[in-house]
């Protein structure tokens, strides 16, 4: 592991460690823990972070500050309990992969159409009821 990657997957964490929010990391992997929330101080890593994996935790929502991570290219929040995405999720213009499969989503915010060309959004088939218009070049994959 380099100084630019932080891998704390499957460590039975219940919160995002302070060291992850102090900056300097391009990749943070916190999958398979018991994290229930992301602190608003996530914005502290906005100028470095390109990949964030929070899959398989206990997240009920994503704080609006996650939309300040403008260099983020990959966001995986699959296998949580998220019922709504932040309205400004479309501000993540660098995002190329958004995995929200196996959550409690019933709709996507209209800003999702602002995601850049070649963005890939992974959803669970049959869960979304009200999908707003998608960006012209966005690919949406439904998985079961």
JSON list of C-alpha atoms in Angstrom, two decimals:
[
{"chain": "A", "resi": 1, "resn": "UNK", "atom": "CA", "xyz": [0.00, 0.00, 0.00]},
{"chain": "A", "resi": 2, "resn": "UNK", "atom": "CA", "xyz": [1.34, 3.42, -0.91]},
{"chain": "A", "resi": 3, "resn": "UNK", "atom": "CA", "xyz": [0.89, 6.59, 1.11]},
{"chain": "A", "resi": 4, "resn": "UNK", "atom": "CA", "xyz": [-1.80, 7.59, -1.34]},
{"chain": "A", "resi": 5, "resn": "UNK", "atom": "CA", "xyz": [-4.06, 4.60, -0.61]},
{"chain": "A", "resi": 6, "resn": "UNK", "atom": "CA", "xyz": [-5.85, 3.70, 2.61]},
{"chain": "A", "resi": 7, "resn": "UNK", "atom": "CA", "xyz": [-7.30, 0.20, 2.89]},
{"chain": "A", "resi": 8, "resn": "UNK", "atom": "CA", "xyz": [-9.33, -0.41, 6.04]},
{"chain": "A", "resi": 9, "resn": "UNK", "atom": "CA", "xyz": [-11.73, -2.93, 4.53]},
{"chain": "A", "resi": 10, "resn": "UNK", "atom": "CA", "xyz": [-13.38, -5.44, 6.87]},
{"chain": "A", "resi": 11, "resn": "UNK", "atom": "CA", "xyz": [-11.91, -4.00, 10.08]},
{"chain": "A", "resi": 12, "resn": "UNK", "atom": "CA", "xyz": [-15.20, -3.82, 12.05]},
{"chain": "A", "resi": 13, "resn": "UNK", "atom": "CA", "xyz": [-15.10, -0.01, 12.02]},
{"chain": "A", "resi": 14, "resn": "UNK", "atom": "CA", "xyz": [-18.23, 1.84, 13.15]},
{"chain": "A", "resi": 15, "resn": "UNK", "atom": "CA", "xyz": [-17.12, 5.28, 11.94]},
{"chain": "A", "resi": 16, "resn": "UNK", "atom": "CA", "xyz": [-14.86, 6.80, 9.33]},
{"chain": "A", "resi": 17, "resn": "UNK", "atom": "CA", "xyz": [-11.40, 7.03, 10.91]},
{"chain": "A", "resi": 18, "resn": "UNK", "atom": "CA", "xyz": [-9.91, 10.50, 11.43]},
{"chain": "A", "resi": 19, "resn": "UNK", "atom": "CA", "xyz": [-6.81, 9.48, 9.48]},
{"chain": "A", "resi": 20, "resn": "UNK", "atom": "CA", "xyz": [-8.95, 8.99, 6.36]},
{"chain": "A", "resi": 21, "resn": "UNK", "atom": "CA", "xyz": [-10.19, 12.57, 6.59]},
{"chain": "A", "resi": 22, "resn": "UNK", "atom": "CA", "xyz": [-6.85, 14.22, 7.14]},
{"chain": "A", "resi": 23, "resn": "UNK", "atom": "CA", "xyz": [-6.19, 14.21, 3.42]},
{"chain": "A", "resi": 24, "resn": "UNK", "atom": "CA", "xyz": [-3.38, 12.95, 1.27]},
{"chain": "A", "resi": 25, "resn": "UNK", "atom": "CA", "xyz": [-5.17, 9.81, 0.09]},
{"chain": "A", "resi": 26, "resn": "UNK", "atom": "CA", "xyz": [-6.29, 9.28, -3.49]},
{"chain": "A", "resi": 27, "resn": "UNK", "atom": "CA", "xyz": [-7.98, 5.95, -2.76]},
{"chain": "A", "resi": 28, "resn": "UNK", "atom": "CA", "xyz": [-9.92, 5.07, 0.41]},
{"chain": "A", "resi": 29, "resn": "UNK", "atom": "CA", "xyz": [-11.39, 1.59, 0.84]},
{"chain": "A", "resi": 30, "resn": "UNK", "atom": "CA", "xyz": [-13.70, 1.19, 3.85]},
{"chain": "A", "resi": 31, "resn": "UNK", "atom": "CA", "xyz": [-15.87, -1.62, 2.49]},
{"chain": "A", "resi": 32, "resn": "UNK", "atom": "CA", "xyz": [-17.30, -4.36, 4.68]},
{"chain": "A", "resi": 33, "resn": "UNK", "atom": "CA", "xyz": [-17.38, -2.43, 7.96]},
{"chain": "A", "resi": 34, "resn": "UNK", "atom": "CA", "xyz": [-20.28, -1.21, 10.11]},
{"chain": "A", "resi": 35, "resn": "UNK", "atom": "CA", "xyz": [-20.04, 2.51, 9.33]},
{"chain": "A", "resi": 36, "resn": "UNK", "atom": "CA", "xyz": [-23.41, 4.23, 9.83]},
{"chain": "A", "resi": 37, "resn": "UNK", "atom": "CA", "xyz": [-22.59, 7.74, 8.64]},
{"chain": "A", "resi": 38, "resn": "UNK", "atom": "CA", "xyz": [-20.06, 9.82, 6.79]},
{"chain": "A", "resi": 39, "resn": "UNK", "atom": "CA", "xyz": [-18.97, 12.94, 8.66]},
{"chain": "A", "resi": 40, "resn": "UNK", "atom": "CA", "xyz": [-19.32, 16.34, 6.92]},
{"chain": "A", "resi": 41, "resn": "UNK", "atom": "CA", "xyz": [-15.53, 16.65, 7.23]},
{"chain": "A", "resi": 42, "resn": "UNK", "atom": "CA", "xyz": [-15.31, 14.33, 4.20]},
{"chain": "A", "resi": 43, "resn": "UNK", "atom": "CA", "xyz": [-14.95, 17.61, 2.30]},
{"chain": "A", "resi": 44, "resn": "UNK", "atom": "CA", "xyz": [-11.40, 17.86, 3.73]},
{"chain": "A", "resi": 45, "resn": "UNK", "atom": "CA", "xyz": [-10.22, 15.30, 1.16]},
{"chain": "A", "resi": 46, "resn": "UNK", "atom": "CA", "xyz": [-11.90, 17.00, -1.80]},
{"chain": "A", "resi": 47, "resn": "UNK", "atom": "CA", "xyz": [-8.65, 17.98, -3.49]},
{"chain": "A", "resi": 48, "resn": "UNK", "atom": "CA", "xyz": [-7.10, 14.50, -3.39]},
{"chain": "A", "resi": 49, "resn": "UNK", "atom": "CA", "xyz": [-9.66, 11.71, -3.37]},
{"chain": "A", "resi": 50, "resn": "UNK", "atom": "CA", "xyz": [-10.38, 9.90, -6.65]},
{"chain": "A", "resi": 51, "resn": "UNK", "atom": "CA", "xyz": [-11.87, 6.62, -5.37]},
{"chain": "A", "resi": 52, "resn": "UNK", "atom": "CA", "xyz": [-14.07, 5.93, -2.34]},
{"chain": "A", "resi": 53, "resn": "UNK", "atom": "CA", "xyz": [-15.43, 2.47, -1.51]},
{"chain": "A", "resi": 54, "resn": "UNK", "atom": "CA", "xyz": [-18.03, 2.38, 1.27]},
{"chain": "A", "resi": 55, "resn": "UNK", "atom": "CA", "xyz": [-19.85, -0.74, 0.08]},
{"chain": "A", "resi": 56, "resn": "UNK", "atom": "CA", "xyz": [-21.23, -3.21, 2.60]},
{"chain": "A", "resi": 57, "resn": "UNK", "atom": "CA", "xyz": [-21.64, -0.82, 5.52]},
{"chain": "A", "resi": 58, "resn": "UNK", "atom": "CA", "xyz": [-24.71, 0.47, 7.36]},
{"chain": "A", "resi": 59, "resn": "UNK", "atom": "CA", "xyz": [-25.09, 3.89, 5.72]},
{"chain": "A", "resi": 60, "resn": "UNK", "atom": "CA", "xyz": [-28.61, 5.30, 5.74]},
{"chain": "A", "resi": 61, "resn": "UNK", "atom": "CA", "xyz": [-27.69, 8.40, 3.70]},
{"chain": "A", "resi": 62, "resn": "UNK", "atom": "CA", "xyz": [-24.87, 10.33, 2.11]},
{"chain": "A", "resi": 63, "resn": "UNK", "atom": "CA", "xyz": [-24.03, 13.74, 3.53]},
{"chain": "A", "resi": 64, "resn": "UNK", "atom": "CA", "xyz": [-24.35, 16.64, 1.05]},
{"chain": "A", "resi": 65, "resn": "UNK", "atom": "CA", "xyz": [-20.63, 17.34, 1.54]},
{"chain": "A", "resi": 66, "resn": "UNK", "atom": "CA", "xyz": [-19.84, 14.24, -0.50]},
{"chain": "A", "resi": 67, "resn": "UNK", "atom": "CA", "xyz": [-20.73, 16.33, -3.55]},
{"chain": "A", "resi": 68, "resn": "UNK", "atom": "CA", "xyz": [-17.65, 18.52, -2.89]},
{"chain": "A", "resi": 69, "resn": "UNK", "atom": "CA", "xyz": [-15.36, 15.63, -3.89]},
{"chain": "A", "resi": 70, "resn": "UNK", "atom": "CA", "xyz": [-14.93, 17.04, -7.39]},
{"chain": "A", "resi": 71, "resn": "UNK", "atom": "CA", "xyz": [-11.99, 14.77, -8.35]},
{"chain": "A", "resi": 72, "resn": "UNK", "atom": "CA", "xyz": [-13.87, 11.60, -7.40]},
{"chain": "A", "resi": 73, "resn": "UNK", "atom": "CA", "xyz": [-13.90, 9.13, -10.29]},
{"chain": "A", "resi": 74, "resn": "UNK", "atom": "CA", "xyz": [-15.33, 6.09, -8.49]},
{"chain": "A", "resi": 75, "resn": "UNK", "atom": "CA", "xyz": [-17.91, 5.96, -5.68]},
{"chain": "A", "resi": 76, "resn": "UNK", "atom": "CA", "xyz": [-19.17, 2.61, -4.43]},
{"chain": "A", "resi": 77, "resn": "UNK", "atom": "CA", "xyz": [-21.92, 2.77, -1.80]},
{"chain": "A", "resi": 78, "resn": "UNK", "atom": "CA", "xyz": [-23.58, -0.51, -2.76]},
{"chain": "A", "resi": 79, "resn": "UNK", "atom": "CA", "xyz": [-25.00, -2.86, -0.11]},
{"chain": "A", "resi": 80, "resn": "UNK", "atom": "CA", "xyz": [-26.03, -0.16, 2.39]},
{"chain": "A", "resi": 81, "resn": "UNK", "atom": "CA", "xyz": [-29.42, 1.22, 3.47]},
{"chain": "A", "resi": 82, "resn": "UNK", "atom": "CA", "xyz": [-29.39, 4.46, 1.47]},
{"chain": "A", "resi": 83, "resn": "UNK", "atom": "CA", "xyz": [-32.86, 5.68, 0.50]},
{"chain": "A", "resi": 84, "resn": "UNK", "atom": "CA", "xyz": [-31.93, 9.00, -1.11]},
{"chain": "A", "resi": 85, "resn": "UNK", "atom": "CA", "xyz": [-28.89, 10.45, -2.84]},
{"chain": "A", "resi": 86, "resn": "UNK", "atom": "CA", "xyz": [-27.81, 14.09, -2.29]},
{"chain": "A", "resi": 87, "resn": "UNK", "atom": "CA", "xyz": [-29.58, 16.40, -4.72]},
{"chain": "A", "resi": 88, "resn": "UNK", "atom": "CA", "xyz": [-26.27, 17.75, -6.02]},
{"chain": "A", "resi": 89, "resn": "UNK", "atom": "CA", "xyz": [-24.71, 14.36, -6.81]},
{"chain": "A", "resi": 90, "resn": "UNK", "atom": "CA", "xyz": [-24.47, 15.57, -10.41]},
{"chain": "A", "resi": 91, "resn": "UNK", "atom": "CA", "xyz": [-21.79, 18.04, -9.29]},
{"chain": "A", "resi": 92, "resn": "UNK", "atom": "CA", "xyz": [-19.34, 15.13, -9.31]},
{"chain": "A", "resi": 93, "resn": "UNK", "atom": "CA", "xyz": [-18.39, 15.81, -12.93]},
{"chain": "A", "resi": 94, "resn": "UNK", "atom": "CA", "xyz": [-15.28, 13.59, -12.83]},
{"chain": "A", "resi": 95, "resn": "UNK", "atom": "CA", "xyz": [-17.32, 10.59, -11.63]},
{"chain": "A", "resi": 96, "resn": "UNK", "atom": "CA", "xyz": [-17.08, 7.62, -14.00]},
{"chain": "A", "resi": 97, "resn": "UNK", "atom": "CA", "xyz": [-18.47, 4.89, -11.78]},
{"chain": "A", "resi": 98, "resn": "UNK", "atom": "CA", "xyz": [-21.31, 5.20, -9.27]},
{"chain": "A", "resi": 99, "resn": "UNK", "atom": "CA", "xyz": [-22.42, 1.93, -7.68]},
{"chain": "A", "resi": 100, "resn": "UNK", "atom": "CA", "xyz": [-25.62, 2.26, -5.63]},
{"chain": "A", "resi": 101, "resn": "UNK", "atom": "CA", "xyz": [-26.83, -1.34, -6.05]},
{"chain": "A", "resi": 102, "resn": "UNK", "atom": "CA", "xyz": [-28.61, -3.05, -3.16]},
{"chain": "A", "resi": 103, "resn": "UNK", "atom": "CA", "xyz": [-29.86, 0.03, -1.33]},
{"chain": "A", "resi": 104, "resn": "UNK", "atom": "CA", "xyz": [-33.34, 1.40, -0.61]},
{"chain": "A", "resi": 105, "resn": "UNK", "atom": "CA", "xyz": [-33.47, 3.91, -3.47]},
{"chain": "A", "resi": 106, "resn": "UNK", "atom": "CA", "xyz": [-36.80, 4.63, -5.11]},
{"chain": "A", "resi": 107, "resn": "UNK", "atom": "CA", "xyz": [-35.65, 7.55, -7.28]},
{"chain": "A", "resi": 108, "resn": "UNK", "atom": "CA", "xyz": [-32.61, 9.44, -8.45]},
{"chain": "A", "resi": 109, "resn": "UNK", "atom": "CA", "xyz": [-32.13, 13.20, -8.09]},
{"chain": "A", "resi": 110, "resn": "UNK", "atom": "CA", "xyz": [-32.53, 15.15, -11.32]},
{"chain": "A", "resi": 111, "resn": "UNK", "atom": "CA", "xyz": [-28.92, 16.35, -11.06]},
{"chain": "A", "resi": 112, "resn": "UNK", "atom": "CA", "xyz": [-27.77, 12.81, -11.94]},
{"chain": "A", "resi": 113, "resn": "UNK", "atom": "CA", "xyz": [-28.06, 13.91, -15.55]},
{"chain": "A", "resi": 114, "resn": "UNK", "atom": "CA", "xyz": [-25.11, 16.24, -14.88]},
{"chain": "A", "resi": 115, "resn": "UNK", "atom": "CA", "xyz": [-22.67, 13.38, -14.50]},
{"chain": "A", "resi": 116, "resn": "UNK", "atom": "CA", "xyz": [-20.06, 13.42, -17.22]},
{"chain": "A", "resi": 117, "resn": "UNK", "atom": "CA", "xyz": [-19.95, 11.44, -20.40]},
{"chain": "A", "resi": 118, "resn": "UNK", "atom": "CA", "xyz": [-18.98, 7.80, -19.98]},
{"chain": "A", "resi": 119, "resn": "UNK", "atom": "CA", "xyz": [-20.31, 7.66, -16.41]},
{"chain": "A", "resi": 120, "resn": "UNK", "atom": "CA", "xyz": [-21.51, 4.21, -15.39]},
{"chain": "A", "resi": 121, "resn": "UNK", "atom": "CA", "xyz": [-24.30, 3.97, -12.82]},
{"chain": "A", "resi": 122, "resn": "UNK", "atom": "CA", "xyz": [-25.01, 0.56, -11.30]},
{"chain": "A", "resi": 123, "resn": "UNK", "atom": "CA", "xyz": [-28.50, 0.07, -9.86]},
{"chain": "A", "resi": 124, "resn": "UNK", "atom": "CA", "xyz": [-30.56, -2.91, -8.81]},
{"chain": "A", "resi": 125, "resn": "UNK", "atom": "CA", "xyz": [-33.20, -3.92, -11.34]},
{"chain": "A", "resi": 126, "resn": "UNK", "atom": "CA", "xyz": [-36.76, -3.22, -10.33]},
{"chain": "A", "resi": 127, "resn": "UNK", "atom": "CA", "xyz": [-35.91, -0.86, -7.48]},
{"chain": "A", "resi": 128, "resn": "UNK", "atom": "CA", "xyz": [-36.02, 2.53, -9.16]},
{"chain": "A", "resi": 129, "resn": "UNK", "atom": "CA", "xyz": [-39.52, 3.80, -9.75]},
{"chain": "A", "resi": 130, "resn": "UNK", "atom": "CA", "xyz": [-38.87, 7.35, -10.90]},
{"chain": "A", "resi": 131, "resn": "UNK", "atom": "CA", "xyz": [-35.70, 7.69, -12.96]},
{"chain": "A", "resi": 132, "resn": "UNK", "atom": "CA", "xyz": [-35.13, 11.21, -14.19]},
{"chain": "A", "resi": 133, "resn": "UNK", "atom": "CA", "xyz": [-33.58, 11.81, -17.58]},
{"chain": "A", "resi": 134, "resn": "UNK", "atom": "CA", "xyz": [-30.07, 10.45, -17.84]},
{"chain": "A", "resi": 135, "resn": "UNK", "atom": "CA", "xyz": [-27.07, 12.20, -19.34]},
{"chain": "A", "resi": 136, "resn": "UNK", "atom": "CA", "xyz": [-26.83, 11.54, -23.04]},
{"chain": "A", "resi": 137, "resn": "UNK", "atom": "CA", "xyz": [-23.78, 9.25, -22.77]},
{"chain": "A", "resi": 138, "resn": "UNK", "atom": "CA", "xyz": [-24.36, 7.77, -19.34]},
{"chain": "A", "resi": 139, "resn": "UNK", "atom": "CA", "xyz": [-24.60, 3.99, -19.19]},
{"chain": "A", "resi": 140, "resn": "UNK", "atom": "CA", "xyz": [-26.95, 2.53, -16.62]},
{"chain": "A", "resi": 141, "resn": "UNK", "atom": "CA", "xyz": [-26.51, -1.11, -15.65]},
{"chain": "A", "resi": 142, "resn": "UNK", "atom": "CA", "xyz": [-29.18, -3.02, -13.81]},
{"chain": "A", "resi": 143, "resn": "UNK", "atom": "CA", "xyz": [-27.93, -5.95, -11.78]},
{"chain": "A", "resi": 144, "resn": "UNK", "atom": "CA", "xyz": [-29.82, -8.60, -9.87]}
]
